[in-house]
Coordinates of C-alpha atoms in Angstrom, one line a residue:
X1 CA 49.4 163.8 56.3
X2 CA 50.9 166.9 54.6
X3 CA 53.4 169.1 56.4
X4 CA 51.8 171.9 58.4
X5 CA 48.4 170.4 58.4
X6 CA 46.2 171.2 61.3
X7 CA 43.0 169.2 61.8
X8 CA 41.2 172.1 63.4
X9 CA 41.7 174.2 60.2
X10 CA 40.2 171.6 58.0
X11 CA 37.3 171.2 60.4
X12 CA 36.6 174.9 60.5
X13 CA 36.7 175.1 56.7
X14 CA 34.3 172.2 56.6
X15 CA 31.9 173.9 59.0
X16 CA 32.2 177.2 57.3
X17 CA 31.4 175.7 53.9
X18 CA 28.5 173.7 55.3
X19 CA 30.3 170.5 54.3
X20 CA 30.1 168.8 57.7
X21 CA 27.9 165.8 57.3
X22 CA 26.1 163.5 59.7
X23 CA 26.4 159.7 59.3
X24 CA 23.8 158.2 57.0
X25 CA 22.8 156.0 60.0
X26 CA 22.3 158.9 62.2
X27 CA 25.6 158.9 64.1
X28 CA 27.4 162.1 64.5
X29 CA 30.6 162.9 62.8
X30 CA 33.4 165.1 64.1
X31 CA 33.6 166.3 67.7
X32 CA 32.1 169.6 68.4
X33 CA 34.2 172.5 67.4
X34 CA 33.7 176.0 68.8
X35 CA 32.8 177.3 65.4
X36 CA 30.8 174.3 64.3
X37 CA 27.0 174.5 64.0
X38 CA 25.0 173.6 67.2
X39 CA 23.6 170.5 65.8
X40 CA 27.0 169.2 64.7
X41 CA 27.4 167.4 68.0
X42 CA 24.7 165.4 69.8
X43 CA 24.7 165.2 73.6
X44 CA 27.5 165.7 76.1
X45 CA 29.6 168.7 76.9
X46 CA 31.8 170.3 74.3
X47 CA 34.9 168.3 73.6
X48 CA 33.3 165.1 74.9
X49 CA 31.8 162.0 73.3
X50 CA 28.6 160.9 75.1
X51 CA 30.0 162.4 78.3
X52 CA 33.5 160.9 77.8
X53 CA 36.2 163.6 77.4
X54 CA 38.4 163.2 74.4
X55 CA 41.7 164.8 73.5
X56 CA 41.4 168.1 71.8
X57 CA 40.8 167.8 68.1
X58 CA 40.7 163.9 68.1
X59 CA 37.4 162.5 66.7
X60 CA 35.8 159.8 68.9
X61 CA 34.8 156.4 67.5
X62 CA 32.2 156.9 64.8
X63 CA 31.9 157.1 61.1
X64 CA 32.9 160.6 60.2
X65 CA 33.4 162.4 57.0
X66 CA 36.4 164.6 57.2
X67 CA 36.7 167.3 54.6
X68 CA 39.6 168.8 52.9
X69 CA 39.6 171.9 50.8
X70 CA 42.2 173.0 48.3
X71 CA 44.3 169.8 48.7
X72 CA 45.5 170.4 52.2
X73 CA 45.2 166.8 53.1
X74 CA 45.9 163.8 51.0
X75 CA 43.9 160.6 51.3
X76 CA 44.8 157.3 49.5
X77 CA 42.5 156.5 46.6
X78 CA 39.8 154.1 47.4
X79 CA 39.2 155.7 50.8
X80 CA 37.8 158.9 49.6
X81 CA 34.6 160.0 47.9
X82 CA 33.8 163.4 46.4
X83 CA 31.1 165.4 47.9
X84 CA 31.0 168.7 46.3
X85 CA 33.8 170.7 44.8
X86 CA 37.1 170.3 46.6
X87 CA 35.6 168.2 49.5
X88 CA 36.7 164.6 50.2
X89 CA 34.9 162.3 52.7
X90 CA 37.3 160.0 54.6
X91 CA 35.7 156.8 56.0
X92 CA 36.5 156.1 59.6
X93 CA 35.0 153.0 61.5
X94 CA 31.5 153.9 62.7
X95 CA 30.5 154.2 66.3
X96 CA 29.9 151.0 68.2
X97 CA 28.4 150.9 71.7
X98 CA 30.9 150.2 74.5
X99 CA 29.3 146.9 75.3
X100 CA 29.6 145.7 71.7
X101 CA 33.2 146.9 71.6
X102 CA 33.9 144.9 74.8
X103 CA 32.4 141.8 73.4
X104 CA 34.2 142.2 70.2
X105 CA 37.5 142.8 72.0
X106 CA 37.0 139.7 74.1
X107 CA 36.2 137.6 71.0
X108 CA 39.2 138.9 69.2
X109 CA 41.4 138.3 72.2
X110 CA 40.1 134.8 72.5
X111 CA 40.7 134.1 68.8
X112 CA 44.2 135.5 69.1
X113 CA 45.0 133.5 72.2
X114 CA 43.7 130.2 70.7
X115 CA 45.5 130.8 67.4
X116 CA 48.6 131.8 69.3
X117 CA 48.5 128.7 71.4
X118 CA 48.0 126.5 68.4
X119 CA 51.0 128.1 66.6
X120 CA 53.2 128.1 69.7
X121 CA 52.4 124.5 70.8
X122 CA 54.6 122.8 68.2
X123 CA 57.4 125.2 68.9
X124 CA 57.1 124.7 72.6
X125 CA 57.0 120.9 72.3
X126 CA 60.0 121.0 70.0
X127 CA 61.9 123.2 72.3
X128 CA 61.2 121.0 75.3
X129 CA 62.1 117.9 73.3
X130 CA 65.3 119.5 72.2
X131 CA 66.2 120.6 75.7
X132 CA 65.3 117.1 77.0
X133 CA 67.6 115.4 74.5
X134 CA 70.4 117.9 75.2
X135 CA 70.1 117.3 78.9
X136 CA 69.9 113.5 78.4
X137 CA 73.0 113.6 76.2
X138 CA 75.0 115.6 78.8
X139 CA 73.8 113.3 81.5
X140 CA 74.8 110.2 79.5
X141 CA 78.3 111.7 78.8
X142 CA 78.8 112.3 82.6
X143 CA 77.5 108.8 83.4
X144 CA 79.7 107.1 80.9
X145 CA 82.8 109.0 82.2
X146 CA 81.9 107.8 85.7
X147 CA 81.7 104.2 84.5
X148 CA 85.0 104.4 82.7
X149 CA 86.7 105.9 85.7
X150 CA 85.5 103.0 87.9
X151 CA 87.1 102.9 91.3
X152 CA 90.0 104.9 90.0
X153 CA 92.6 102.4 91.0
X154 CA 92.0 99.4 88.8
X155 CA 94.9 98.2 86.7
X156 CA 94.3 96.9 83.2
X157 CA 95.5 94.0 81.2
X158 CA 95.5 93.7 77.4
X159 CA 94.5 90.2 76.2
X160 CA 95.8 88.3 73.2
X161 CA 92.6 89.4 71.3
X162 CA 93.4 93.0 72.0
X163 CA 90.6 93.5 74.7
X164 CA 91.4 95.6 77.7
X165 CA 90.3 94.1 81.0
X166 CA 90.1 96.1 84.3
X167 CA 90.6 94.0 87.4
X168 CA 91.2 94.1 91.2
X169 CA 93.6 91.9 92.9
X170 CA 94.0 91.7 96.7
X171 CA 96.3 89.7 98.9
X172 CA 94.8 88.4 102.1
X173 CA 95.1 90.4 105.3
X174 CA 96.4 87.4 107.2
X175 CA 99.5 85.5 106.3
X176 CA 98.8 82.4 104.1
X177 CA 100.9 79.8 102.4
X178 CA 102.7 80.8 99.2
X179 CA 100.7 78.2 97.3
X180 CA 97.4 79.3 98.6
X181 CA 95.0 79.3 95.6
X182 CA 93.7 82.6 94.2
X183 CA 89.9 82.9 94.1
X184 CA 89.0 84.2 90.6
X185 CA 85.5 85.6 90.2
X186 CA 83.7 85.3 86.9
X187 CA 80.5 87.4 86.6
X188 CA 77.1 86.6 85.2
X189 CA 75.5 88.1 82.1
X190 CA 74.8 91.9 82.4
X191 CA 76.8 92.0 85.6
X192 CA 80.0 93.8 86.8
X193 CA 82.7 93.0 89.3
X194 CA 80.8 95.1 91.9
X195 CA 78.2 92.3 92.2
X196 CA 80.9 90.3 94.1
X197 CA 81.3 92.9 96.8
X198 CA 79.9 91.0 99.7
X199 CA 81.8 87.8 98.8
X200 CA 85.0 89.7 98.2
X201 CA 84.8 91.5 101.5
X202 CA 84.1 88.2 103.4
X203 CA 86.9 86.3 101.7
X204 CA 89.6 88.9 101.3
X205 CA 90.7 88.4 104.9
X206 CA 92.0 84.9 104.4
X207 CA 92.3 84.4 100.6
X208 CA 93.8 86.2 97.7
X209 CA 91.0 87.4 95.4
X210 CA 90.9 88.4 91.7
X211 CA 87.8 90.0 90.3
X212 CA 87.4 91.7 86.9
X213 CA 85.0 93.0 84.3
X214 CA 84.7 91.1 81.1
X215 CA 85.4 93.0 77.9
X216 CA 82.8 95.7 77.5
X217 CA 81.7 95.9 81.1
X218 CA 82.7 98.8 83.4
X219 CA 86.1 100.3 82.5
X220 CA 87.0 97.2 80.4
X221 CA 87.0 97.6 76.6
X222 CA 86.0 95.2 73.9
X223 CA 88.4 95.8 71.0
X224 CA 88.2 92.6 69.1
X225 CA 87.2 93.0 65.4
X226 CA 86.0 89.4 64.9
X227 CA 82.5 88.4 66.0
X228 CA 82.2 87.6 69.7
X229 CA 82.0 84.0 70.9
X230 CA 81.9 82.5 74.3
X231 CA 85.2 81.0 73.4
X232 CA 86.7 84.5 73.1
X233 CA 85.5 85.3 76.6
X234 CA 87.1 82.2 77.9
X235 CA 90.4 83.1 76.2
X236 CA 90.3 86.5 77.8
X237 CA 89.9 84.8 81.2
X238 CA 92.8 82.5 80.6
X239 CA 95.0 85.4 79.6
X240 CA 94.0 87.4 82.7
X241 CA 94.8 84.4 85.1
X242 CA 98.2 83.8 83.5
X243 CA 99.1 87.5 83.4
X244 CA 98.1 88.3 87.0
X245 CA 98.4 85.0 89.0
X246 CA 101.4 83.6 87.2
X247 CA 102.1 80.1 88.4
X248 CA 99.9 80.3 91.5
X249 CA 97.0 77.9 91.7
X250 CA 93.5 79.2 91.2
X251 CA 89.9 78.3 92.1
X252 CA 87.6 79.5 89.4
X253 CA 84.3 80.8 91.0
X254 CA 81.5 81.7 88.6
X255 CA 77.9 82.9 88.9
X256 CA 75.2 82.0 86.3
X257 CA 76.8 82.4 82.8
X258 CA 80.1 83.0 84.6
X259 CA 79.8 79.5 86.0
X260 CA 79.7 78.0 82.6
X261 CA 82.6 80.1 81.4
X262 CA 84.6 78.9 84.4
X263 CA 83.9 75.3 83.4
X264 CA 85.1 76.1 79.9
X265 CA 88.3 77.6 81.3
X266 CA 89.3 74.6 83.4
X267 CA 90.8 72.7 80.5
X268 CA 93.2 75.5 79.2
X269 CA 94.1 76.3 82.8
X270 CA 94.5 72.6 83.9
X271 CA 98.0 73.3 85.2
X272 CA 96.8 76.1 87.5
X273 CA 93.2 75.2 88.3
X274 CA 92.9 73.6 91.7
X275 CA 89.1 73.6 91.8
X276 CA 85.9 75.3 90.8
X277 CA 83.0 76.7 92.7
X278 CA 79.8 77.3 90.7
X279 CA 77.0 79.5 92.0
X280 CA 73.6 78.7 90.3
X281 CA 75.5 78.1 87.1
X282 CA 74.1 78.0 83.6
X283 CA 74.0 74.6 81.8
X284 CA 74.6 74.6 78.0
X285 CA 71.5 72.4 77.5
X286 CA 69.1 74.6 79.5
X287 CA 67.4 76.2 76.5
X288 CA 66.7 72.8 75.0
X289 CA 65.5 71.0 78.1
X290 CA 63.9 73.7 80.3
X291 CA 60.6 75.3 79.0
X292 CA 61.0 78.1 81.5
X293 CA 64.5 79.0 80.4
X294 CA 63.5 78.8 76.7
X295 CA 60.6 81.2 77.2
X296 CA 62.7 83.7 79.2
X297 CA 65.3 83.6 76.4
X298 CA 62.8 84.4 73.7
X299 CA 61.7 87.5 75.7
X300 CA 65.2 88.6 76.6
X301 CA 66.6 88.8 73.1
X302 CA 64.4 91.6 71.6
X303 CA 64.7 93.7 74.8
X304 CA 68.5 93.5 74.7
X305 CA 68.6 94.5 71.1
X306 CA 66.9 97.8 71.8
X307 CA 68.7 98.8 75.0
X308 CA 72.1 99.9 73.7
X309 CA 70.7 102.4 71.2
X310 CA 68.2 103.8 73.8
X311 CA 71.0 104.3 76.3
X312 CA 73.2 106.1 73.7
X313 CA 70.3 108.5 73.1
X314 CA 70.5 109.5 76.7
X315 CA 67.4 107.6 77.9
X316 CA 69.3 105.8 80.6
X317 CA 68.0 108.3 83.2
X318 CA 64.5 107.0 82.5
X319 CA 65.4 103.6 83.8
X320 CA 64.2 103.0 87.3
X321 CA 66.9 101.8 89.7
X322 CA 66.9 98.0 89.8
X323 CA 65.5 96.3 92.8
X324 CA 68.8 94.7 93.6
X325 CA 70.6 98.0 93.8
X326 CA 69.7 98.6 97.5
X327 CA 71.2 95.2 98.4
X328 CA 74.8 96.3 97.5
X329 CA 77.1 98.0 99.9
X330 CA 76.1 101.7 100.1
X331 CA 79.4 103.0 98.8
X332 CA 79.0 101.0 95.5
X333 CA 75.4 101.8 94.7
X334 CA 76.1 105.0 92.8
X335 CA 78.7 103.4 90.6
X336 CA 76.5 100.3 90.1
X337 CA 73.5 102.5 89.1
X338 CA 75.7 104.4 86.6
X339 CA 76.8 101.1 85.1
X340 CA 73.2 100.0 84.8
X341 CA 72.1 103.1 83.0
X342 CA 75.1 103.2 80.6
X343 CA 75.1 101.9 77.1
X344 CA 78.3 99.8 77.6
X345 CA 76.7 97.3 79.9
X346 CA 73.7 96.7 77.6
X347 CA 75.9 96.5 74.5
X348 CA 78.2 94.0 76.1
X349 CA 75.1 92.0 77.4
X350 CA 73.5 92.0 74.0
X351 CA 76.8 90.8 72.4
X352 CA 77.2 88.0 74.9
X353 CA 73.6 87.0 74.8
X354 CA 73.6 86.6 71.1
X355 CA 76.6 84.3 71.3
X356 CA 75.2 82.4 74.3
X357 CA 71.7 81.9 72.7
X358 CA 73.3 80.6 69.5
X359 CA 75.6 78.2 71.2
X360 CA 73.1 76.9 73.7
X361 CA 70.5 76.2 71.0
X362 CA 73.0 74.0 69.2
X363 CA 74.5 72.3 72.2
X364 CA 75.7 68.8 71.4
X365 CA 74.9 67.4 74.9
X366 CA 78.5 67.2 76.1
X367 CA 79.6 69.1 79.1
X368 CA 83.1 70.7 79.3
X369 CA 85.7 68.5 80.8
X370 CA 85.9 68.8 84.6
X371 CA 89.2 67.4 85.9
X372 CA 89.2 69.2 89.4
X373 CA 87.1 69.1 92.5
X374 CA 83.9 71.1 92.2
X375 CA 81.4 72.6 94.6
X376 CA 78.0 73.8 93.3
X377 CA 75.8 76.2 95.4
X378 CA 72.3 76.9 94.2
X379 CA 69.3 78.8 95.4
X380 CA 66.3 76.8 96.6
X381 CA 63.9 79.0 94.6
X382 CA 65.8 78.2 91.5
X383 CA 65.1 74.5 91.9
X384 CA 61.6 75.0 93.1
X385 CA 60.5 77.2 90.2
X386 CA 62.2 75.0 87.6
X387 CA 62.8 71.3 88.5
X388 CA 64.7 70.9 85.2
X389 CA 67.4 73.3 86.6
X390 CA 67.9 70.9 89.5
X391 CA 68.5 68.0 87.1
X392 CA 71.0 70.1 85.1
X393 CA 72.9 71.1 88.2
X394 CA 73.0 67.5 89.2
X395 CA 74.6 66.6 85.9
X396 CA 77.4 69.1 86.4
X397 CA 78.2 67.8 89.9
X398 CA 78.2 64.2 88.6
X399 CA 80.7 65.1 85.9
X400 CA 83.4 66.2 88.4
X401 CA 85.8 63.7 90.0
X402 CA 84.9 65.1 93.4
X403 CA 81.7 67.1 93.6
X404 CA 79.0 68.2 96.0
X405 CA 76.1 70.5 96.1
X406 CA 74.6 72.9 98.6
X407 CA 71.3 74.8 98.6
X408 CA 70.8 78.2 100.2
X409 CA 67.3 78.4 101.7
X410 CA 64.9 81.3 101.1
X411 CA 66.8 83.0 98.4
X412 CA 66.8 83.4 94.6
X413 CA 69.3 83.5 91.8
X414 CA 70.5 87.1 92.1
X415 CA 70.2 87.3 95.9
X416 CA 72.9 84.6 96.2
X417 CA 75.5 87.4 95.6
X418 CA 73.7 90.6 96.1
X419 CA 72.2 89.9 99.6
X420 CA 74.6 90.0 102.4
X421 CA 73.2 87.0 104.4
X422 CA 73.4 84.3 101.6
X423 CA 76.7 85.8 100.3
X424 CA 78.3 85.4 103.7
X425 CA 77.1 81.8 103.9
X426 CA 78.5 81.1 100.4
X427 CA 81.8 82.7 101.6
X428 CA 81.9 80.1 104.4
X429 CA 81.3 77.2 101.9
X430 CA 84.1 78.5 99.6
X431 CA 86.5 78.8 102.5
X432 CA 85.7 75.3 103.6
X433 CA 86.2 74.0 100.0
X434 CA 89.6 75.7 99.7
X435 CA 90.7 74.3 103.1
X436 CA 89.7 70.9 101.9
X437 CA 91.8 71.3 98.7
X438 CA 94.9 72.2 100.8
X439 CA 94.4 69.3 103.2
X440 CA 93.4 66.8 100.5
X441 CA 90.2 66.3 102.5
X442 CA 87.9 66.7 99.5
X443 CA 84.2 66.1 99.7
X444 CA 83.1 62.8 98.4
X445 CA 79.4 63.5 98.9
X446 CA 77.1 61.4 96.8
X447 CA 76.0 63.8 94.0
X448 CA 72.4 62.9 94.7
X449 CA 72.7 64.2 98.2
X450 CA 71.6 67.8 98.7
X451 CA 72.9 69.6 101.7
X452 CA 70.7 72.6 102.8
X453 CA 71.9 75.7 104.5

């Protein structure tokens, strides 16, 4: 619009020159002007549009033909038509009834909303996904830091292979003989030292106790560059016992896979090993002779291979707390849950399982040499669900110079350690066994006999 242009002036000139036109469809053009002809506006009071008052000089909705004379107003080409000398008609959207406008507005709004939602949905989903990944990553970082901190007071020992082992060693509360054996706890696959909490509490009053995390679990670090083998885990255990216990005698106590590792460590520790207590131990021939164990092993492998990467991506928070978590002492549950959701536990478990699976599948049928008294404690449900396991346990007991076996009623493999009642009963059996070692009153129970508790 040119400078100094006044719409009213143009309209007056149009009216004076009889160039004001009505729409070809019968709709009126410009709002009524005081000097416009009487028929220029149809219906309504002056200055209104069908009874609706409009701002002064502003045309209402309708197709009008605005005129300009002597070039007072410029209109882009393509929007103007000549109608007489010096007059230009400017196209403005024609009049539409209010109801039609309302319907059109709703339709346009609906189309806008749908298209906007379609366009925004990928961005929204991407934003939420990014926020979720960021939150998961931060959560994983804090969780991993909690795992590495542990209890905050564990010393560490570097093994000959370069691995760093965190451990807890406690002297008994009551005075004991200088040559009282140290109880050394060896954990199961995918387990940490916290799983021994009930046994440690029950035994620490009268016995020195050493518990630790194998390389890769909890604060312990796996630094060995060579491929992992069960032999390397045994070597770490031997280094730990020699470094912490010195010349003191030890009783190796292992659960599940830890029981088999304890058997393997008896020979290199023959000068220090006074005995062994095995709690539902693994047998190296179980994958070859037990259909139940073989099926479980085939399912476990693929799962373990995926878990470390998933945990590193921050998906650990999606893991539901394990059922056994509530069985632990309350003050350890938070740490145990952090360990369960951290990638370190699953990476260590996958590494150990790969080695275990390979060695057990190629077992030559010969058990490790057992040159010390041995006590085996098993869960009744383990033997009931898999009679082959009962046979394998019997073979281990028979291989010891002095061996016996006890069954804990109404319990399963994990509950032996994680439930307080069976753990306290096992603590009594261990104390009795250690007392028998010191008095030379070792059990000579026929290996075929099963004592139930």
